[in-house]
PDB file of C-alpha atoms in Angstrom:
ATOM      1  CA  MET G   4       0.000   0.000   0.000  1.00 52.00           C
ATOM      2  CA  ASP G   5       2.802   2.390   0.823  1.00 68.00           C
ATOM      3  CA  MET G   6       4.309   1.689  -2.589  1.00 72.00           C
ATOM      4  CA  SER G   7       1.144   2.743  -4.434  1.00 74.00           C
ATOM      5  CA  PHE G   8       0.832   5.869  -2.299  1.00 75.00           C
ATOM      6  CA  TYR G   9       4.416   7.044  -2.785  1.00 76.00           C
ATOM      7  CA  SER G  10       4.510   6.086  -6.476  1.00 78.00           C
ATOM      8  CA  ALA G  11       1.400   8.193  -7.058  1.00 81.00           C
ATOM      9  CA  ALA G  12       2.789  11.085  -5.007  1.00 81.00           C
ATOM     10  CA  LEU G  13       6.008  10.953  -7.043  1.00 81.00           C
ATOM     11  CA  ALA G  14       4.010  10.881 -10.279  1.00 84.00           C
ATOM     12  CA  ALA G  15       2.069  13.971  -9.169  1.00 86.00           C
ATOM     13  CA  ARG G  16       5.306  15.841  -8.559  1.00 86.00           C
ATOM     14  CA  ASN G  17       6.626  14.749 -11.964  1.00 87.00           C
ATOM     15  CA  GLN G  18       3.489  15.928 -13.737  1.00 89.00           C
ATOM     16  CA  GLN G  19       3.781  19.276 -11.950  1.00 90.00           C
ATOM     17  CA  GLN G  20       7.382  19.545 -13.135  1.00 90.00           C
ATOM     18  CA  ASN G  21       6.303  18.696 -16.674  1.00 91.00           C
ATOM     19  CA  MET G  22       3.572  21.343 -16.469  1.00 93.00           C
ATOM     20  CA  ASN G  23       6.220  23.902 -15.456  1.00 93.00           C
ATOM     21  CA  ILE G  24       8.200  23.047 -18.606  1.00 93.00           C
ATOM     22  CA  ILE G  25       5.085  23.458 -20.770  1.00 94.00           C
ATOM     23  CA  ALA G  26       4.159  26.733 -19.052  1.00 94.00           C
ATOM     24  CA  ASN G  27       7.653  28.103 -19.714  1.00 92.00           C
ATOM     25  CA  ASP G  28       7.296  27.228 -23.412  1.00 93.00           C
ATOM     26  CA  ILE G  29       3.918  28.959 -23.631  1.00 94.00           C
ATOM     27  CA  ALA G  30       5.287  32.034 -21.849  1.00 92.00           C
ATOM     28  CA  ASN G  31       8.032  32.264 -24.495  1.00 91.00           C
ATOM     29  CA  VAL G  32       5.850  31.575 -27.532  1.00 90.00           C
ATOM     30  CA  ASN G  33       6.650  35.058 -28.890  1.00 88.00           C
ATOM     31  CA  SER G  34      10.267  35.189 -27.725  1.00 88.00           C
ATOM     32  CA  GLN G  35      12.710  35.457 -30.623  1.00 89.00           C
ATOM     33  CA  GLY G  36      15.291  32.704 -30.821  1.00 89.00           C
ATOM     34  CA  TYR G  37      13.639  30.631 -28.066  1.00 91.00           C
ATOM     35  CA  LEU G  38      13.969  26.849 -28.372  1.00 91.00           C
ATOM     36  CA  GLY G  39      11.119  24.775 -26.955  1.00 92.00           C
ATOM     37  CA  LYS G  40      11.723  22.182 -24.252  1.00 91.00           C
ATOM     38  CA  ASN G  41      10.329  18.686 -23.666  1.00 88.00           C
ATOM     39  CA  GLY G  42      10.327  16.766 -20.396  1.00 85.00           C
ATOM     40  CA  VAL G  43      11.676  13.215 -20.753  1.00 82.00           C
ATOM     41  CA  PHE G  44      10.428  10.589 -18.303  1.00 78.00           C
ATOM     42  CA  THR G  45      12.276   7.434 -17.342  1.00 75.00           C
ATOM     43  CA  ASP G  46      11.320   4.396 -15.269  1.00 71.00           C
ATOM     44  CA  MET G  47      12.832   4.024 -11.849  1.00 67.00           C
ATOM     45  CA  ILE G  48      14.561   0.800 -10.775  1.00 62.00           C
ATOM     46  CA  TYR G  49      12.614  -2.388 -11.368  1.00 63.00           C
ATOM     47  CA  TYR G  50      12.949  -5.435  -9.160  1.00 59.00           C
ATOM     48  CA  ASN G  51      11.963  -9.099  -9.436  1.00 59.00           C
ATOM     49  CA  MET G  52       9.134 -10.180  -7.142  1.00 57.00           C
ATOM     50  CA  LYS G  53       9.387 -13.315  -4.999  1.00 60.00           C
ATOM     51  CA  ASP G  54       6.931 -16.186  -4.603  1.00 55.00           C
ATOM     52  CA  GLU G  55       6.091 -17.906  -1.317  1.00 57.00           C
ATOM     53  CA  GLN G  56       9.593 -19.326  -1.170  1.00 57.00           C
ATOM     54  CA  PRO G  57      12.560 -16.936  -1.172  1.00 57.00           C
ATOM     55  CA  VAL G  58      13.024 -17.427  -4.907  1.00 57.00           C
ATOM     56  CA  ARG G  59      12.975 -14.636  -7.456  1.00 58.00           C
ATOM     57  CA  THR G  60      10.390 -14.906 -10.241  1.00 58.00           C
ATOM     58  CA  PRO G  61      10.334 -13.416 -13.764  1.00 63.00           C
ATOM     59  CA  VAL G  62       7.545 -11.070 -12.603  1.00 59.00           C
ATOM     60  CA  GLN G  63       8.819  -7.518 -12.210  1.00 60.00           C
ATOM     61  CA  ALA G  64       7.466  -4.556 -10.284  1.00 61.00           C
ATOM     62  CA  GLY G  65       8.405  -0.926 -10.639  1.00 62.00           C
ATOM     63  CA  SER G  66       8.347   2.042  -8.345  1.00 66.00           C
ATOM     64  CA  GLY G  67       7.208   4.851 -10.634  1.00 70.00           C
ATOM     65  CA  ALA G  68       8.966   7.237 -12.973  1.00 74.00           C
ATOM     66  CA  ILE G  69      10.869  10.509 -12.791  1.00 74.00           C
ATOM     67  CA  VAL G  70      11.633  13.406 -15.138  1.00 78.00           C
ATOM     68  CA  GLU G  71      15.136  12.392 -16.156  1.00 75.00           C
ATOM     69  CA  ARG G  72      16.015  15.434 -18.252  1.00 80.00           C
ATOM     70  CA  THR G  73      14.671  18.260 -20.376  1.00 84.00           C
ATOM     71  CA  ASP G  74      15.349  17.901 -24.090  1.00 87.00           C
ATOM     72  CA  ILE G  75      15.631  20.920 -26.389  1.00 91.00           C
ATOM     73  CA  ASN G  76      13.605  21.197 -29.582  1.00 91.00           C
ATOM     74  CA  PHE G  77      15.948  22.289 -32.391  1.00 92.00           C
ATOM     75  CA  ASP G  78      13.288  22.672 -35.103  1.00 91.00           C
ATOM     76  CA  GLN G  79      13.543  25.723 -37.322  1.00 92.00           C
ATOM     77  CA  GLY G  80      11.494  28.766 -36.283  1.00 92.00           C
ATOM     78  CA  VAL G  81       9.840  31.192 -38.688  1.00 92.00           C
ATOM     79  CA  LEU G  82      12.023  34.059 -39.923  1.00 94.00           C
ATOM     80  CA  ALA G  83      10.784  37.638 -39.693  1.00 93.00           C
ATOM     81  CA  PRO G  84      12.394  40.779 -41.182  1.00 94.00           C
ATOM     82  CA  SER G  85      13.881  43.249 -38.702  1.00 92.00           C
ATOM     83  CA  ASP G  86      14.821  46.930 -38.809  1.00 87.00           C
ATOM     84  CA  SER G  87      18.557  46.406 -38.250  1.00 91.00           C
ATOM     85  CA  LEU G  88      21.328  45.117 -40.493  1.00 92.00           C
ATOM     86  CA  LEU G  89      23.053  43.930 -37.314  1.00 94.00           C
ATOM     87  CA  ASP G  90      20.379  41.227 -37.001  1.00 95.00           C
ATOM     88  CA  TYR G  91      21.046  37.780 -38.427  1.00 96.00           C
ATOM     89  CA  ALA G  92      19.071  34.570 -38.708  1.00 96.00           C
ATOM     90  CA  ILE G  93      20.136  31.021 -39.523  1.00 96.00           C
ATOM     91  CA  VAL G  94      18.281  28.918 -42.079  1.00 96.00           C
ATOM     92  CA  GLY G  95      19.023  25.299 -41.294  1.00 94.00           C
ATOM     93  CA  ARG G  96      20.888  23.614 -38.483  1.00 95.00           C
ATOM     94  CA  GLY G  97      23.572  25.552 -36.641  1.00 95.00           C
ATOM     95  CA  PHE G  98      24.413  28.220 -34.069  1.00 97.00           C
ATOM     96  CA  PHE G  99      26.221  31.506 -33.667  1.00 97.00           C
ATOM     97  CA  MET G 100      29.360  31.220 -31.522  1.00 97.00           C
ATOM     98  CA  LEU G 101      29.704  33.735 -28.684  1.00 97.00           C
ATOM     99  CA  GLU G 102      32.756  34.480 -26.565  1.00 96.00           C
ATOM    100  CA  ASP G 103      32.599  36.020 -23.097  1.00 94.00           C
ATOM    101  CA  PRO G 104      35.242  38.819 -23.219  1.00 92.00           C
ATOM    102  CA  ALA G 105      35.827  38.560 -19.467  1.00 89.00           C
ATOM    103  CA  THR G 106      36.339  34.801 -19.151  1.00 93.00           C
ATOM    104  CA  GLY G 107      36.841  33.543 -22.702  1.00 92.00           C
ATOM    105  CA  ASP G 108      34.017  31.011 -22.218  1.00 94.00           C
ATOM    106  CA  ILE G 109      32.220  29.960 -25.401  1.00 96.00           C
ATOM    107  CA  THR G 110      28.454  29.602 -25.744  1.00 96.00           C
ATOM    108  CA  TYR G 111      26.143  29.094 -28.719  1.00 96.00           C
ATOM    109  CA  THR G 112      22.827  30.638 -29.694  1.00 96.00           C
ATOM    110  CA  ARG G 113      20.222  30.830 -32.462  1.00 95.00           C
ATOM    111  CA  LEU G 114      19.261  34.378 -31.488  1.00 94.00           C
ATOM    112  CA  GLY G 115      20.958  36.887 -33.786  1.00 94.00           C
ATOM    113  CA  ASN G 116      19.719  40.262 -32.517  1.00 94.00           C
ATOM    114  CA  PHE G 117      23.230  41.673 -32.233  1.00 95.00           C
ATOM    115  CA  ILE G 118      24.523  45.111 -31.227  1.00 94.00           C
ATOM    116  CA  LEU G 119      27.767  47.061 -31.423  1.00 94.00           C
ATOM    117  CA  SER G 120      29.978  46.934 -28.333  1.00 91.00           C
ATOM    118  CA  ASP G 121      32.832  49.392 -27.806  1.00 90.00           C
ATOM    119  CA  SER G 122      36.255  47.943 -26.937  1.00 88.00           C
ATOM    120  CA  ASP G 123      39.987  48.547 -27.316  1.00 88.00           C
ATOM    121  CA  GLU G 124      39.744  46.849 -30.728  1.00 86.00           C
ATOM    122  CA  GLY G 125      36.966  49.152 -31.849  1.00 89.00           C
ATOM    123  CA  PHE G 126      33.262  48.486 -32.184  1.00 94.00           C
ATOM    124  CA  ARG G 127      32.636  44.731 -32.076  1.00 94.00           C
ATOM    125  CA  LEU G 128      29.531  42.789 -33.051  1.00 95.00           C
ATOM    126  CA  ALA G 129      28.114  41.405 -29.808  1.00 95.00           C
ATOM    127  CA  SER G 130      25.020  39.844 -28.292  1.00 94.00           C
ATOM    128  CA  ASN G 131      22.709  41.741 -25.949  1.00 90.00           C
ATOM    129  CA  SER G 132      24.427  39.985 -23.040  1.00 88.00           C
ATOM    130  CA  GLY G 133      27.750  41.586 -24.089  1.00 90.00           C
ATOM    131  CA  LYS G 134      29.333  38.473 -25.558  1.00 95.00           C
ATOM    132  CA  VAL G 135      31.354  38.869 -28.741  1.00 96.00           C
ATOM    133  CA  VAL G 136      30.180  37.218 -31.955  1.00 96.00           C
ATOM    134  CA  LEU G 137      32.849  35.141 -33.712  1.00 96.00           C
ATOM    135  CA  ASP G 138      33.183  34.946 -37.477  1.00 95.00           C
ATOM    136  CA  ARG G 139      33.906  31.884 -39.627  1.00 94.00           C
ATOM    137  CA  GLU G 140      37.585  32.086 -38.671  1.00 93.00           C
ATOM    138  CA  GLY G 141      36.835  32.297 -34.952  1.00 93.00           C
ATOM    139  CA  ASN G 142      37.803  35.988 -34.811  1.00 94.00           C
ATOM    140  CA  HIS G 143      35.979  39.039 -33.453  1.00 94.00           C
ATOM    141  CA  MET G 144      33.974  41.016 -35.990  1.00 94.00           C
ATOM    142  CA  ILE G 145      35.337  44.594 -35.850  1.00 93.00           C
ATOM    143  CA  LEU G 146      33.501  47.463 -37.498  1.00 91.00           C
ATOM    144  CA  GLY G 147      35.716  49.169 -40.080  1.00 89.00           C
ATOM    145  CA  GLU G 148      36.044  52.880 -40.852  1.00 86.00           C
ATOM    146  CA  ASP G 149      33.704  52.379 -43.805  1.00 87.00           C
ATOM    147  CA  GLY G 150      30.937  51.307 -41.421  1.00 86.00           C
ATOM    148  CA  THR G 151      31.020  47.634 -42.465  1.00 88.00           C
ATOM    149  CA  PHE G 152      32.654  44.433 -41.289  1.00 91.00           C
ATOM    150  CA  GLY G 153      34.342  43.929 -44.635  1.00 87.00           C
ATOM    151  CA  ASP G 154      34.157  40.343 -45.793  1.00 88.00           C
ATOM    152  CA  ALA G 155      33.608  39.008 -42.278  1.00 92.00           C
ATOM    153  CA  GLU G 156      30.240  37.558 -41.283  1.00 94.00           C
ATOM    154  CA  PRO G 157      29.042  35.571 -38.270  1.00 96.00           C
ATOM    155  CA  GLY G 158      30.085  31.956 -38.433  1.00 96.00           C
ATOM    156  CA  ILE G 159      27.480  29.192 -38.304  1.00 97.00           C
ATOM    157  CA  TYR G 160      28.719  26.294 -36.195  1.00 97.00           C
ATOM    158  CA  ASP G 161      27.245  22.839 -35.790  1.00 96.00           C
ATOM    159  CA  PHE G 162      27.909  19.696 -33.753  1.00 96.00           C
ATOM    160  CA  PRO G 163      27.826  15.995 -34.615  1.00 95.00           C
ATOM    161  CA  LEU G 164      25.176  15.454 -31.912  1.00 93.00           C
ATOM    162  CA  LEU G 165      22.808  18.087 -30.520  1.00 92.00           C
ATOM    163  CA  ASN G 166      20.965  15.937 -28.005  1.00 86.00           C
ATOM    164  CA  GLY G 167      22.023  16.725 -24.440  1.00 85.00           C
ATOM    165  CA  MET G 168      23.200  20.319 -24.960  1.00 90.00           C
ATOM    166  CA  LEU G 169      22.614  22.453 -21.881  1.00 90.00           C
ATOM    167  CA  SER G 170      20.654  25.712 -21.724  1.00 88.00           C
ATOM    168  CA  VAL G 171      22.372  28.663 -20.052  1.00 87.00           C
ATOM    169  CA  ASN G 172      21.511  32.364 -19.942  1.00 78.00           C
ATOM    170  CA  GLU G 173      18.066  32.017 -21.531  1.00 76.00           C
ATOM    171  CA  ASN G 174      18.846  31.620 -25.264  1.00 87.00           C
ATOM    172  CA  GLU G 175      22.416  30.330 -25.006  1.00 93.00           C
ATOM    173  CA  LEU G 176      23.641  26.737 -25.072  1.00 94.00           C
ATOM    174  CA  VAL G 177      26.784  24.887 -24.136  1.00 95.00           C
ATOM    175  CA  PRO G 178      27.763  21.496 -25.583  1.00 94.00           C
ATOM    176  CA  VAL G 179      28.465  18.399 -23.532  1.00 91.00           C
ATOM    177  CA  GLU G 180      31.166  15.795 -24.121  1.00 92.00           C
ATOM    178  CA  LYS G 181      29.012  13.637 -26.395  1.00 92.00           C
ATOM    179  CA  SER G 182      28.193  16.666 -28.593  1.00 93.00           C
ATOM    180  CA  GLY G 183      31.643  16.434 -30.177  1.00 94.00           C
ATOM    181  CA  GLU G 184      33.756  19.278 -31.532  1.00 95.00           C
ATOM    182  CA  PRO G 185      32.116  22.276 -33.248  1.00 95.00           C
ATOM    183  CA  PHE G 186      32.561  22.644 -36.981  1.00 96.00           C
ATOM    184  CA  LEU G 187      31.561  25.200 -39.592  1.00 95.00           C
ATOM    185  CA  SER G 188      28.275  24.322 -41.251  1.00 94.00           C
ATOM    186  CA  GLU G 189      28.402  24.131 -45.032  1.00 91.00           C
ATOM    187  CA  THR G 190      24.651  23.671 -45.478  1.00 93.00           C
ATOM    188  CA  ALA G 191      23.081  26.337 -43.240  1.00 95.00           C
ATOM    189  CA  GLN G 192      22.465  29.793 -44.683  1.00 95.00           C
ATOM    190  CA  LEU G 193      22.844  33.226 -43.089  1.00 95.00           C
ATOM    191  CA  ARG G 194      20.103  35.846 -43.517  1.00 95.00           C
ATOM    192  CA  GLN G 195      21.050  39.428 -42.676  1.00 94.00           C
ATOM    193  CA  GLY G 196      18.258  41.731 -41.552  1.00 94.00           C
ATOM    194  CA  TYR G 197      16.125  38.856 -40.261  1.00 95.00           C
ATOM    195  CA  LEU G 198      15.440  37.278 -36.871  1.00 95.00           C
ATOM    196  CA  GLU G 199      14.200  33.792 -36.068  1.00 95.00           C
ATOM    197  CA  ASN G 200      11.038  33.542 -33.997  1.00 93.00           C
ATOM    198  CA  GLY G 201      10.692  30.930 -31.272  1.00 91.00           C
ATOM    199  CA  ASN G 202       9.839  27.416 -32.450  1.00 91.00           C
ATOM    200  CA  VAL G 203       7.086  26.769 -29.889  1.00 92.00           C
ATOM    201  CA  ASP G 204       3.893  25.316 -31.425  1.00 92.00           C
ATOM    202  CA  LEU G 205       1.110  26.812 -29.290  1.00 92.00           C
ATOM    203  CA  ALA G 206      -1.506  24.282 -30.421  1.00 93.00           C
ATOM    204  CA  GLU G 207       0.776  21.387 -29.481  1.00 92.00           C
ATOM    205  CA  GLU G 208       1.567  22.961 -26.121  1.00 94.00           C
ATOM    206  CA  MET G 209      -2.129  23.408 -25.310  1.00 95.00           C
ATOM    207  CA  ALA G 210      -2.683  19.731 -26.119  1.00 95.00           C
ATOM    208  CA  ASN G 211       0.195  18.908 -23.756  1.00 93.00           C
ATOM    209  CA  VAL G 212      -1.480  20.998 -21.046  1.00 94.00           C
ATOM    210  CA  VAL G 213      -4.671  18.933 -21.348  1.00 95.00           C
ATOM    211  CA  GLU G 214      -2.743  15.647 -21.344  1.00 92.00           C
ATOM    212  CA  THR G 215      -0.626  16.602 -18.335  1.00 92.00           C
ATOM    213  CA  SER G 216      -3.639  17.937 -16.414  1.00 93.00           C
ATOM    214  CA  ARG G 217      -5.490  14.665 -16.891  1.00 94.00           C
ATOM    215  CA  ALA G 218      -2.467  12.640 -15.829  1.00 89.00           C
ATOM    216  CA  TYR G 219      -2.121  14.835 -12.738  1.00 89.00           C
ATOM    217  CA  ALA G 220      -5.783  14.295 -11.860  1.00 91.00           C
ATOM    218  CA  TYR G 221      -5.437  10.511 -12.260  1.00 89.00           C
ATOM    219  CA  VAL G 222      -2.430  10.214  -9.960  1.00 86.00           C
ATOM    220  CA  LEU G 223      -4.092  12.419  -7.345  1.00 87.00           C
ATOM    221  CA  LYS G 224      -7.055  10.042  -7.459  1.00 87.00           C
ATOM    222  CA  MET G 225      -4.603   7.191  -6.890  1.00 84.00           C
ATOM    223  CA  VAL G 226      -3.172   9.003  -3.853  1.00 81.00           C
ATOM    224  CA  GLN G 227      -6.677   9.513  -2.488  1.00 83.00           C
ATOM    225  CA  THR G 228      -7.667   5.877  -3.084  1.00 84.00           C
ATOM    226  CA  SER G 229      -4.493   4.574  -1.435  1.00 79.00           C
ATOM    227  CA  ASP G 230      -5.104   6.799   1.570  1.00 76.00           C
ATOM    228  CA  GLU G 231      -8.727   5.654   1.884  1.00 80.00           C
ATOM    229  CA  ILE G 232      -7.700   1.993   1.758  1.00 80.00           C
ATOM    230  CA  GLU G 233      -5.043   2.634   4.400  1.00 77.00           C
ATOM    231  CA  GLN G 234      -7.633   4.289   6.636  1.00 80.00           C
ATOM    232  CA  THR G 235     -10.017   1.368   6.173  1.00 83.00           C
ATOM    233  CA  ILE G 236      -7.310  -1.140   7.120  1.00 78.00           C
ATOM    234  CA  ASN G 237      -6.402   0.877  10.215  1.00 77.00           C
ATOM    235  CA  SER G 238     -10.060   1.046  11.298  1.00 81.00           C
ATOM    236  CA  LEU G 239     -10.395  -2.739  10.963  1.00 77.00           C
ATOM    237  CA  ARG G 240      -7.321  -3.216  13.160  1.00 68.00           C
ATOM    238  CA  ALA G 241      -8.854  -0.980  15.799  1.00 59.00           C
TER     239      ALA G 241
END
């Protein structure tokens, strides 16, 4: 009885966590460059049940599930024209590479609403968070006296494996070991004067809200039923 109660309580917490992920996606449905998230559930440890003798049987029992991780949706968002030639969008798979001028740390993003940042080198193309945009050669993009960046343009970098990348600083990502080394994309295209809208599908998210709400209601009913049975057993003992 305790197992059913705690498994249901754990499931309720997991559904609440999944609802938080969905709510965050809906809140960012109009955020440029936002990448949707999906909660991934995994079974907890299973064990073999025993019969009347202390012998294990092929019958297995589980103890619920947990939200193992949050996957990122890398689908292409819709491009929209902007009012600035400092804005860039990527068509296809890939990311802009950003360098933190204070620490040298590298992050990646799909959001290309860039600005000019003053430095000892001159005016550099940078993100709104102050990180410097790197070109195809891995160098800073410095504004020339003619008001252009010359032949330089933001590099589009890709990874052998995108699954498992970590979200940091809202629209920025960092790779993990299994992502592999970054490389210049030869298939993605750069669009100047455009920005990519978030890739959240509102209709799909609303369907997820209904599904998660129903699952939450079911597990709460399981908690209630387990508690009622426990109370009945205790009253019989009394």
